[in-house]
PDB file of C-alpha atoms in Angstrom:
ATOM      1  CA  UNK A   1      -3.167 -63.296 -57.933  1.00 42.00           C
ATOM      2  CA  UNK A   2      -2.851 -60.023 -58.948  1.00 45.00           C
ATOM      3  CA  UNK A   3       0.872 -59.163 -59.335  1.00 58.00           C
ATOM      4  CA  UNK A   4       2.269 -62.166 -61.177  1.00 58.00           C
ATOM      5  CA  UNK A   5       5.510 -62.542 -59.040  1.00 60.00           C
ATOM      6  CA  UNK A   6       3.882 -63.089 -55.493  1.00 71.00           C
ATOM      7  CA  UNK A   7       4.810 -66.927 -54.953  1.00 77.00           C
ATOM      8  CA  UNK A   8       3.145 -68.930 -51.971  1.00 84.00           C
ATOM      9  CA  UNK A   9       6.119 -70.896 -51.960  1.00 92.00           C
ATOM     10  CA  UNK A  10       9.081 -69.821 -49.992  1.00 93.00           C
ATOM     11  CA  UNK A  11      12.463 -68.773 -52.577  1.00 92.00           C
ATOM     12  CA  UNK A  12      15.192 -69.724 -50.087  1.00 93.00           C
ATOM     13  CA  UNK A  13      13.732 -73.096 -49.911  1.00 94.00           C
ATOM     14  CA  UNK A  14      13.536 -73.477 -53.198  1.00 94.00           C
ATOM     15  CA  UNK A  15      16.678 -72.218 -54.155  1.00 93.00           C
ATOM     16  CA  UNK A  16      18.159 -74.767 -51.713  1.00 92.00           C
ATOM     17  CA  UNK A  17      16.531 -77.329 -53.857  1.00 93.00           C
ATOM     18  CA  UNK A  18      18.013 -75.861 -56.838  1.00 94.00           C
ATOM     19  CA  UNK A  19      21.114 -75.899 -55.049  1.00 92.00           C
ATOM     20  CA  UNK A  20      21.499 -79.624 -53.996  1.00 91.00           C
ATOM     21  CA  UNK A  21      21.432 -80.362 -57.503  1.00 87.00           C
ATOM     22  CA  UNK A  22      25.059 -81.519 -58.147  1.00 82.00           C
ATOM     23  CA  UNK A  23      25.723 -80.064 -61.640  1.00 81.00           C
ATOM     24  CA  UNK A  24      24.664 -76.441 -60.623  1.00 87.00           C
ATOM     25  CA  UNK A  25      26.788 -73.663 -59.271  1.00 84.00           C
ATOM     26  CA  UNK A  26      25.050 -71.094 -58.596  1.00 90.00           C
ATOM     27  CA  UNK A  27      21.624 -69.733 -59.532  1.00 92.00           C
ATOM     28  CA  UNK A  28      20.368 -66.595 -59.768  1.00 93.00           C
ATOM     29  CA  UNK A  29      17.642 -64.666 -57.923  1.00 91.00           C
ATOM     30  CA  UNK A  30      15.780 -64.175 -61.256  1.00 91.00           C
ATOM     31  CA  UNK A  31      15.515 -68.220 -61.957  1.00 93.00           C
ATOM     32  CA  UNK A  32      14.686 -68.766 -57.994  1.00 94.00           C
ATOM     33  CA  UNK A  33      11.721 -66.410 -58.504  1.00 92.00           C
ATOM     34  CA  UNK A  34      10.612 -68.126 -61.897  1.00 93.00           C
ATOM     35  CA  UNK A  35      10.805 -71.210 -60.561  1.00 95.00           C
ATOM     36  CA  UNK A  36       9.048 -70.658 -57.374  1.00 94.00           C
ATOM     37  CA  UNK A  37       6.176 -69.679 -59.615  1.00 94.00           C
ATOM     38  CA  UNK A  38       6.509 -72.396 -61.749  1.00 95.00           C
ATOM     39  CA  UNK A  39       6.637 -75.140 -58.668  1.00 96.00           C
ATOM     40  CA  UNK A  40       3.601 -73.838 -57.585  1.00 95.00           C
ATOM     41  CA  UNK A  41       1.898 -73.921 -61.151  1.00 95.00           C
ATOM     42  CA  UNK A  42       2.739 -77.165 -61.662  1.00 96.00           C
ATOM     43  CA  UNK A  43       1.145 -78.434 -58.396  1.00 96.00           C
ATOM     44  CA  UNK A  44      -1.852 -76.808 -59.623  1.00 95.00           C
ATOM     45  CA  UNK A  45      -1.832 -77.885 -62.740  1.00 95.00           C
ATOM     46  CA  UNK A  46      -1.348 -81.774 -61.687  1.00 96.00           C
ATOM     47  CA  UNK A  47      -3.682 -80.972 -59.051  1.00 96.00           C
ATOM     48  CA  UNK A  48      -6.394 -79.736 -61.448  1.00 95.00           C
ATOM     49  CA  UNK A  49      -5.675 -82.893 -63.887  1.00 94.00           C
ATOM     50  CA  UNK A  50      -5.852 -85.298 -60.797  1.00 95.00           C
ATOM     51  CA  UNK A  51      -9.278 -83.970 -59.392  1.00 95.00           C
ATOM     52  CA  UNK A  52     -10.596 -84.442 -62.763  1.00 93.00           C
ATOM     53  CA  UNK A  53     -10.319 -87.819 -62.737  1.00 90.00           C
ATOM     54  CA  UNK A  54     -12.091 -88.119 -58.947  1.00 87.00           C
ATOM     55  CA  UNK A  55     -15.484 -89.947 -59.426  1.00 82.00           C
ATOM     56  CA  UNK A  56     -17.613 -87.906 -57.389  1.00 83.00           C
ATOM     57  CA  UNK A  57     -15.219 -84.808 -56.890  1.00 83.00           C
ATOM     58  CA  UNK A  58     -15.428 -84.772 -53.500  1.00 89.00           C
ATOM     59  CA  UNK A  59     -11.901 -85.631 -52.576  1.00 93.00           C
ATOM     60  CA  UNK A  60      -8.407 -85.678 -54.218  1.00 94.00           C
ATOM     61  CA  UNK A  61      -6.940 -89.035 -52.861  1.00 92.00           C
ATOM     62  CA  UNK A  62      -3.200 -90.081 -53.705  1.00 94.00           C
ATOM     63  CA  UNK A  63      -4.222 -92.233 -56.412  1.00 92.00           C
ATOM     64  CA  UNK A  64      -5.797 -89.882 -58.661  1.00 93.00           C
ATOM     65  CA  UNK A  65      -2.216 -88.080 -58.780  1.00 95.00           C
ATOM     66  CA  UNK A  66      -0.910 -91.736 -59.326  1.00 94.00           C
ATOM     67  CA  UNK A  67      -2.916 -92.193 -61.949  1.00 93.00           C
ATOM     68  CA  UNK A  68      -2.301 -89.259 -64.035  1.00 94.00           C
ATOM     69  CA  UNK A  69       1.390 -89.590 -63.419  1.00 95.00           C
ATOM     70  CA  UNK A  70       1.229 -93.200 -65.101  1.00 94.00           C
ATOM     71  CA  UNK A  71      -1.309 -92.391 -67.829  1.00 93.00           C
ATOM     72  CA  UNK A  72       0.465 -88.953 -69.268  1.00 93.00           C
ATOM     73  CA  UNK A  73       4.000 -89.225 -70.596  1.00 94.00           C
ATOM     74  CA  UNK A  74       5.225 -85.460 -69.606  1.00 94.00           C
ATOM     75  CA  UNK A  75       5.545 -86.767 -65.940  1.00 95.00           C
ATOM     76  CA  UNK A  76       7.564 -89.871 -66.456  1.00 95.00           C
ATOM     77  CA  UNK A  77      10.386 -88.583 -63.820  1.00 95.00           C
ATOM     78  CA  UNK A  78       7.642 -88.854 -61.272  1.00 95.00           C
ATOM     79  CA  UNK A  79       6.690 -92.647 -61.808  1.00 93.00           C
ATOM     80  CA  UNK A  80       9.073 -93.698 -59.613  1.00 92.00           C
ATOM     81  CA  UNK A  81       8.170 -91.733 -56.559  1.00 92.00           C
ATOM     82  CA  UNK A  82       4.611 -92.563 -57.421  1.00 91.00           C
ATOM     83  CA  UNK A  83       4.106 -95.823 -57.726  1.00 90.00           C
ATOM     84  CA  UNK A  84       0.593 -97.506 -58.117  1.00 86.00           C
ATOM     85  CA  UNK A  85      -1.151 -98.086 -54.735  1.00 78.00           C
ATOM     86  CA  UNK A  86      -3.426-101.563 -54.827  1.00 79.00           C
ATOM     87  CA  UNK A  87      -5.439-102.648 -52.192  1.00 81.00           C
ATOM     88  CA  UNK A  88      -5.143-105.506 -49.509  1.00 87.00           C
ATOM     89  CA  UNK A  89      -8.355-107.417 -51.367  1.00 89.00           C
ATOM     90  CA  UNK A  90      -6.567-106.660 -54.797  1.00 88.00           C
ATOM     91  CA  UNK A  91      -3.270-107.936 -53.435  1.00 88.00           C
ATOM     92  CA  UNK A  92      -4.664-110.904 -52.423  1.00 91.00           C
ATOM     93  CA  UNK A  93      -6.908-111.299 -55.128  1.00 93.00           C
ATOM     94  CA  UNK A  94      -3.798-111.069 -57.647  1.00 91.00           C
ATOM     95  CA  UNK A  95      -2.065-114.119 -55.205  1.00 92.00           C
ATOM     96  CA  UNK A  96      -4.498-116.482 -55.294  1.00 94.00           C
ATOM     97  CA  UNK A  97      -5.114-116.022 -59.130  1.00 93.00           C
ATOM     98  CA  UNK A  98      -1.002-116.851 -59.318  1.00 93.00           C
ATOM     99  CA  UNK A  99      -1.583-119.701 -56.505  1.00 92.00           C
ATOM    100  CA  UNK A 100      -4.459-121.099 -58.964  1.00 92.00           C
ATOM    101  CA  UNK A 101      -2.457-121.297 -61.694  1.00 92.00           C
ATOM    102  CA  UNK A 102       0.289-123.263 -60.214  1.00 90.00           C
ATOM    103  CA  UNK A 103      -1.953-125.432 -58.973  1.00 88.00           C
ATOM    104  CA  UNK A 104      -3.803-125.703 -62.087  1.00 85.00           C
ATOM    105  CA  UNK A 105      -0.380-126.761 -63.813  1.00 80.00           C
ATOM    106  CA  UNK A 106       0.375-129.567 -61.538  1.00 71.00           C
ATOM    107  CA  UNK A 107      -3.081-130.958 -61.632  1.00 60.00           C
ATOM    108  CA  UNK A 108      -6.187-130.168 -59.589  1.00 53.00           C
ATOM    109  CA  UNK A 109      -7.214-132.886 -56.753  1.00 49.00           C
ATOM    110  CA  UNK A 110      -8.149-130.354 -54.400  1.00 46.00           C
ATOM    111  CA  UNK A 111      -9.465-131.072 -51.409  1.00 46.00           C
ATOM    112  CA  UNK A 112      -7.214-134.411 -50.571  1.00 46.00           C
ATOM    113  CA  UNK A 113      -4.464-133.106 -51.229  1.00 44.00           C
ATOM    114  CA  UNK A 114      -5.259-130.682 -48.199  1.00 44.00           C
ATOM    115  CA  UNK A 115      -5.223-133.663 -45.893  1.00 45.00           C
ATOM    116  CA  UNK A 116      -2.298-135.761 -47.173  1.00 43.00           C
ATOM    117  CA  UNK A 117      -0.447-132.726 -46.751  1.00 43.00           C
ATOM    118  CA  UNK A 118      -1.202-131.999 -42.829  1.00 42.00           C
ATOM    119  CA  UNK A 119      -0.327-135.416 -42.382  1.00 41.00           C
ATOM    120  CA  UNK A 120       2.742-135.498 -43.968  1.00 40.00           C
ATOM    121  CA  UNK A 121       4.331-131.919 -43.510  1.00 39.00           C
ATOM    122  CA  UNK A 122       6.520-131.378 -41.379  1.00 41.00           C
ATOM    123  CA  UNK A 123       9.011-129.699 -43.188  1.00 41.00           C
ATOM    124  CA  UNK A 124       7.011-127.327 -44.965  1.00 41.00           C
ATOM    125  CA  UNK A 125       9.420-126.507 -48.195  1.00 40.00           C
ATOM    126  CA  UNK A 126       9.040-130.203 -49.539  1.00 41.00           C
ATOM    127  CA  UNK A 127       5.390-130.524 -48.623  1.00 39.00           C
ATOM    128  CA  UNK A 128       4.022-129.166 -51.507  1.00 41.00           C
ATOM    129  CA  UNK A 129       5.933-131.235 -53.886  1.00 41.00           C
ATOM    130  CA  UNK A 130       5.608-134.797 -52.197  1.00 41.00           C
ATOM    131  CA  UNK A 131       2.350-134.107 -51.556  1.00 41.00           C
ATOM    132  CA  UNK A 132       1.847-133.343 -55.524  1.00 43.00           C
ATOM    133  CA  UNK A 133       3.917-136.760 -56.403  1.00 41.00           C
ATOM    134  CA  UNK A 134       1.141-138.852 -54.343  1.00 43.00           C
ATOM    135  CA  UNK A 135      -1.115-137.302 -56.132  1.00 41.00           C
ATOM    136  CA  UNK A 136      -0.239-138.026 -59.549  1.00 40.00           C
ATOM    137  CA  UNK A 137       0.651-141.740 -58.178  1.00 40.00           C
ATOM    138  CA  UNK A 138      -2.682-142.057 -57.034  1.00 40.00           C
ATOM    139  CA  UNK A 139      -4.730-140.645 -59.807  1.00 39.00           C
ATOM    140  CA  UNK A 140      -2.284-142.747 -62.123  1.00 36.00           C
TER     141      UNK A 140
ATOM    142  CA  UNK B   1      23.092 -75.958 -48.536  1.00 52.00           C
ATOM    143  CA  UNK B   2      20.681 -79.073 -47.728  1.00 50.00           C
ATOM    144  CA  UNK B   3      21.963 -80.028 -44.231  1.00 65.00           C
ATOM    145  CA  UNK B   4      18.679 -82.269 -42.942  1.00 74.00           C
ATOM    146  CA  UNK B   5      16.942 -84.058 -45.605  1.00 72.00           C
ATOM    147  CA  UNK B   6      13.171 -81.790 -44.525  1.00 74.00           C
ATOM    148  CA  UNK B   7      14.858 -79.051 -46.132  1.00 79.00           C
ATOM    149  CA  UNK B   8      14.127 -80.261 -49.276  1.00 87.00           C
ATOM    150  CA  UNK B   9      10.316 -80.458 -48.718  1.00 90.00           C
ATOM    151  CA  UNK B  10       8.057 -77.880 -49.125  1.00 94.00           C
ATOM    152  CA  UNK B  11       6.370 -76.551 -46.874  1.00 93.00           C
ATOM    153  CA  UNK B  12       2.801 -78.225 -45.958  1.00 92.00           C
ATOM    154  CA  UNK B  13       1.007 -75.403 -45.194  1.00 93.00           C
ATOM    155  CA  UNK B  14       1.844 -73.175 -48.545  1.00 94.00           C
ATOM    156  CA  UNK B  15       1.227 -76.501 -50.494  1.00 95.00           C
ATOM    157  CA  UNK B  16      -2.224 -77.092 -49.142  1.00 95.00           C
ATOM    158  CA  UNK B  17      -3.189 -73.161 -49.951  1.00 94.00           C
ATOM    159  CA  UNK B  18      -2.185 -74.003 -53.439  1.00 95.00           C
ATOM    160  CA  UNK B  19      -3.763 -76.829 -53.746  1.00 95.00           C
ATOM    161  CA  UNK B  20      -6.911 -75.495 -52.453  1.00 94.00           C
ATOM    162  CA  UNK B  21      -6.992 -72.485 -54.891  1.00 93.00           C
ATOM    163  CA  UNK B  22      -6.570 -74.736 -57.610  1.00 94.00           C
ATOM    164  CA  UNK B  23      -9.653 -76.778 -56.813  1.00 94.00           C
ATOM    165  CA  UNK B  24     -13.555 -75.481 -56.435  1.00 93.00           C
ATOM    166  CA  UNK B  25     -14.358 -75.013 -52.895  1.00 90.00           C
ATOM    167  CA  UNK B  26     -15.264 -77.839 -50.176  1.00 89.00           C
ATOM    168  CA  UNK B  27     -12.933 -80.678 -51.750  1.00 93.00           C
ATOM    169  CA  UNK B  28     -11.560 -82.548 -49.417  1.00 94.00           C
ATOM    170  CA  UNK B  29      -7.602 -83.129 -49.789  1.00 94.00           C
ATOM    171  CA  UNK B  30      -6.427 -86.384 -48.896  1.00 93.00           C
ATOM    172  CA  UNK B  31      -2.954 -86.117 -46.015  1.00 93.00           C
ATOM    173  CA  UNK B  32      -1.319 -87.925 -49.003  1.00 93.00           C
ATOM    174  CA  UNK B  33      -2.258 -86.472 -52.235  1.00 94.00           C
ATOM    175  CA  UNK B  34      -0.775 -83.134 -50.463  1.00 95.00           C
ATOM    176  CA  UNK B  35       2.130 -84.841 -49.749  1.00 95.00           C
ATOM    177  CA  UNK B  36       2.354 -86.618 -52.857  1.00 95.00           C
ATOM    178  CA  UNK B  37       1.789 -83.605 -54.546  1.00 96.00           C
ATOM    179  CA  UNK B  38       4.121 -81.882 -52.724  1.00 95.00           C
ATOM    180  CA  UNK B  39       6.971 -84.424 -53.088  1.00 94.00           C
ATOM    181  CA  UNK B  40       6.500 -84.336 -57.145  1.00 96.00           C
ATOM    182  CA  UNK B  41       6.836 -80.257 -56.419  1.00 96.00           C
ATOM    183  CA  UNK B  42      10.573 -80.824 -55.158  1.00 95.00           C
ATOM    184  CA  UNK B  43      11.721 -83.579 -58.144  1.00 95.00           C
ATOM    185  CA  UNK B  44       9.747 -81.343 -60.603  1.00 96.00           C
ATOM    186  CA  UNK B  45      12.201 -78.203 -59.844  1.00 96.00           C
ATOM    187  CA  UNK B  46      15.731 -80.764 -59.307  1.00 95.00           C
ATOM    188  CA  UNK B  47      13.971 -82.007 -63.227  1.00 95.00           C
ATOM    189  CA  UNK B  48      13.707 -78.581 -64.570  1.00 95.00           C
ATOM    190  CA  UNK B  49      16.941 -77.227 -62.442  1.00 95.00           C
ATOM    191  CA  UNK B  50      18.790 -80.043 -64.011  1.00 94.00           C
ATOM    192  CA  UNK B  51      17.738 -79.374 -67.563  1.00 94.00           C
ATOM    193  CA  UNK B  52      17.986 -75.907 -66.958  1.00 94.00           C
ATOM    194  CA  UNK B  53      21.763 -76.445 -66.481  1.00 94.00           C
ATOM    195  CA  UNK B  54      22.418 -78.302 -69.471  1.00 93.00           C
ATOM    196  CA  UNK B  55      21.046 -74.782 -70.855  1.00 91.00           C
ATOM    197  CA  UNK B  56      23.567 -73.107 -68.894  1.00 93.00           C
ATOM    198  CA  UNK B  57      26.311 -75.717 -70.148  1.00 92.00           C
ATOM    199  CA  UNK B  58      25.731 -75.264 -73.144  1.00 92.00           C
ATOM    200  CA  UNK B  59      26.600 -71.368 -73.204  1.00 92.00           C
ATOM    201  CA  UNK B  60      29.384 -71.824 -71.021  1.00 92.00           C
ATOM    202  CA  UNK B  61      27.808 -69.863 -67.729  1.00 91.00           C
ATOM    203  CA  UNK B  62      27.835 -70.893 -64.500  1.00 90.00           C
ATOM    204  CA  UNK B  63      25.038 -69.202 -62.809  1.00 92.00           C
ATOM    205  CA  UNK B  64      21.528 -70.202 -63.787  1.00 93.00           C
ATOM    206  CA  UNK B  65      19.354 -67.272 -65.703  1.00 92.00           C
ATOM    207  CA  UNK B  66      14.990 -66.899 -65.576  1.00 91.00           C
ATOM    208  CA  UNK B  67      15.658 -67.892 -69.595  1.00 92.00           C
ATOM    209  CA  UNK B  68      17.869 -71.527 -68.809  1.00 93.00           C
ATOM    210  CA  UNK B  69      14.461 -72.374 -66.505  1.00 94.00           C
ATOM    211  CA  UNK B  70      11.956 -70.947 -69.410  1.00 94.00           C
ATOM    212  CA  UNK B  71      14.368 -73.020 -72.113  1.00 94.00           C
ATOM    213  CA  UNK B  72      14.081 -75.878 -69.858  1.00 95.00           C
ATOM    214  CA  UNK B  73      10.440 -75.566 -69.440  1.00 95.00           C
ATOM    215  CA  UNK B  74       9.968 -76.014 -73.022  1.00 95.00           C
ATOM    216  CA  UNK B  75      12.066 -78.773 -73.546  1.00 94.00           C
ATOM    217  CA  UNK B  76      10.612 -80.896 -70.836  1.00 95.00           C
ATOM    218  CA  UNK B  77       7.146 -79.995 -72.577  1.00 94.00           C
ATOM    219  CA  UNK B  78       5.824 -77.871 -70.217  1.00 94.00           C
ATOM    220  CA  UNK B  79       5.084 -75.098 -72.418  1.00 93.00           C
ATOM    221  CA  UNK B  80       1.744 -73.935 -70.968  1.00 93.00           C
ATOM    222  CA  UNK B  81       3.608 -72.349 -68.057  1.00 93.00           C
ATOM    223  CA  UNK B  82       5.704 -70.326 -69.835  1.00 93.00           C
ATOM    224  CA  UNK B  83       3.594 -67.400 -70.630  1.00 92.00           C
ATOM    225  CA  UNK B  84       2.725 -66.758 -67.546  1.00 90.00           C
ATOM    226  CA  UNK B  85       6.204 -67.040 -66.056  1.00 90.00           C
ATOM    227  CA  UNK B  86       7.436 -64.506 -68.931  1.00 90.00           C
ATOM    228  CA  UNK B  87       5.028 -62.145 -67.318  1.00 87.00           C
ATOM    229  CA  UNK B  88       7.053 -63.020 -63.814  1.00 84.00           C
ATOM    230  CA  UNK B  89       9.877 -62.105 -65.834  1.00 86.00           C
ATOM    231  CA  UNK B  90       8.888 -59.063 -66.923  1.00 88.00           C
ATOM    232  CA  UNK B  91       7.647 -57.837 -63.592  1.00 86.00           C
ATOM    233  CA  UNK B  92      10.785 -59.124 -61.550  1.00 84.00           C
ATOM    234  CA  UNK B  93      12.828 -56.960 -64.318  1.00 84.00           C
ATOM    235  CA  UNK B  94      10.882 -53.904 -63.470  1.00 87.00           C
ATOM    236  CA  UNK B  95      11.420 -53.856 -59.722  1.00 83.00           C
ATOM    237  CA  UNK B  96      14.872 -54.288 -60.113  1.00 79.00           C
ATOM    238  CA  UNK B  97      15.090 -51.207 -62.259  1.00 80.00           C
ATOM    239  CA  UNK B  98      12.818 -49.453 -59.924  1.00 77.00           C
ATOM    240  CA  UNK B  99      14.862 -50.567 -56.981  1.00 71.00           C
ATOM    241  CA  UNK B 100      18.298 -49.154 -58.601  1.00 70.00           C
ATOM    242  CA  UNK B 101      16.869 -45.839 -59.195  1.00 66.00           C
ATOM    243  CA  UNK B 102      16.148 -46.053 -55.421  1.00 55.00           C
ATOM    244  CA  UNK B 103      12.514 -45.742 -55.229  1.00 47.00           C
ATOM    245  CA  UNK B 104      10.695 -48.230 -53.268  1.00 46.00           C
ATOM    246  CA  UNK B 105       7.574 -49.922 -54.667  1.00 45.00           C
ATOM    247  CA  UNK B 106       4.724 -49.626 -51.993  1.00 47.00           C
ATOM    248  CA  UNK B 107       2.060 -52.327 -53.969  1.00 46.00           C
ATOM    249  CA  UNK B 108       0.051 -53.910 -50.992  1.00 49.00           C
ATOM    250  CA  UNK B 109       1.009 -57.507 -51.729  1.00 49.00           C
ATOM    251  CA  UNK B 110       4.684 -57.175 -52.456  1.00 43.00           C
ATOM    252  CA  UNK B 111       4.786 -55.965 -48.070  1.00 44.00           C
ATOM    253  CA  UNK B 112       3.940 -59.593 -47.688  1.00 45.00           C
ATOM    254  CA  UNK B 113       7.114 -60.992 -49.319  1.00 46.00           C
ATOM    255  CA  UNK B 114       9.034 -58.142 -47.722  1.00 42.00           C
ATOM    256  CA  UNK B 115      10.885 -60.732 -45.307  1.00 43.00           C
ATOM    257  CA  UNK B 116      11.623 -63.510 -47.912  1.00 45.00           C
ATOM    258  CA  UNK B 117      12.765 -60.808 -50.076  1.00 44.00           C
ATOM    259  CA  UNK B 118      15.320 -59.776 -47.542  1.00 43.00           C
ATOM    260  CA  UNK B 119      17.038 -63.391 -47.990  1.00 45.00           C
ATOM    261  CA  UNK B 120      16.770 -63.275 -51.608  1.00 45.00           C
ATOM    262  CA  UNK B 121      18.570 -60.561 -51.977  1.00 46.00           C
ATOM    263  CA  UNK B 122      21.618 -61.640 -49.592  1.00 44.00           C
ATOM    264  CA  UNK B 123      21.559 -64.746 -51.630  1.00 46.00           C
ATOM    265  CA  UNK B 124      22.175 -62.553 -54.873  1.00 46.00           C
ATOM    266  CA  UNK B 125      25.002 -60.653 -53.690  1.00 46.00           C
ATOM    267  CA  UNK B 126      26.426 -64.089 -52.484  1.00 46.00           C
ATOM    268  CA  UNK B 127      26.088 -64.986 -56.430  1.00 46.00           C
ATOM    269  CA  UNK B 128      27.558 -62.417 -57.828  1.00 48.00           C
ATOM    270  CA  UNK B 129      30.339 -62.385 -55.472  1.00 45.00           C
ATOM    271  CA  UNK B 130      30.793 -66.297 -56.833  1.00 45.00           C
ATOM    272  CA  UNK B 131      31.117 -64.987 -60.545  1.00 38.00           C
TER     273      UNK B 131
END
């Protein structure tokens, strides 16, 4: 990059950014240029600190940025454009832990349970819970 | 002004070449780390634009200087960009000085902006006309 000034990124663009920014009136061509230059270091810089945290280095994947957005405190105003990404198997992972605990709560007779309640449920919101109350009347 | 809500993304293409001169050769981008990356570009300058005005507040101007974004830079802890951009600064100060005395600087890569400078320039005139 050999003078310092040539940008990549395109100044009436990101002037227009500037612009939309309620509380500004007008900005000048000097702070456009500077922060053209400084938009595009800071996608290189998070760029940089994202790759480094790639296991193999062979691709930058969205939740390497994710994760250095949640981990380092100087990009804060990003975490909510950049939420956390879990998987499907995660997801469900986290639901049947929840599940389990309910379940473990109200007592743990399985497997006839499962039966009593295709038998009886036909109105699936109160299922569940009559299904529990036979169980604690039979166990009692 | 922002009339479609694109106009406030950056542009793919430019954000990929930065991306890939940032990184050692043959890494594969993912489609939405660049656009994840180039999403945090636009709310990183409204961040620094915003502070940047508070600078400007705060000494009673109106128009944004190259020292509101530096102060801003600072604040918002991004110090390690700053000497770099001073160099920007410095250069950006010298063509203007150049270009008032009327000679036109010929340096190979500055041909390449020649068109975006163009707009710049209109858009300066259209600020100073606002003071």
């Amino acid at each position: 990059m050999a003078p310092a000034s040539r940008t990549h990124l395109p100044a009436s663009r990101i002037s227009t950014i500037m612009k939309s920014s309620s509380d500004v009136e007008t900005v000048s061509r000097e702070s456009t240029l500077l922060m053209c230059k400084a938009a595009e270091f800071f996608i290189k810089y998070l760029a940089t600190e994202s790759y480094n945290t790639t296991n193999n280095g062979k691709k930058l994947d969205y939740k390497n940025i994710a994760e250095v957005v949640h981990k380092d405190d100087r990009y804060e105003f990003l975490r909510d454009i950049m939420p956390k990404k879990i998987t499907v198997r995660e997801f469900k992972r986290i639901m049947a832990k929840k599940l389990a605990e309910e379940a473990g709560d109200k007592g743990s007779a399985g497997s006839s349970s499962e039966d009593e309640d295709s038998s009886s449920s036909s109105s699936s919101g109160d299922a569940s819970s009559s299904s529990d109350s036979d169980e604690s009347g039979a166990s009692a | 002004m922002a009339e479609k809500l694109e106009d406030l993304n950056l542009p793919n293409a430019s954000v990929q070449k930065i991306i890939k001169e940032a990184l050692p050769d043959n890494v594969n981008i993912g489609k939405d780390a660049r656009s994840a990356l180039s999403r945090a570009a636009s709310v990183f300058v409204l961040y620094i634009t915003s502070q940047a005005s508070n600078e400007a507040q705060k000494a009673d101007r109106k128009t944004l200087t190259g020292q509101d974004i530096i102060k801003a830079l600072e604040e918002l802890e991004f110090e390690n960009f700053i000497e770099p951009l001073q160099e920007v600064l410095k250069e950006f100060k010298n063509s203007k000085t150049k270009k008032s005395k009327g000679s036109k600087t010929t340096k190979p890569n500055e041909e390449e902006n020649g068109i975006e400078e163009g707009e710049e320039e209109i858009e300066a005139e259209e600020t100073m006309e606002d003071v």
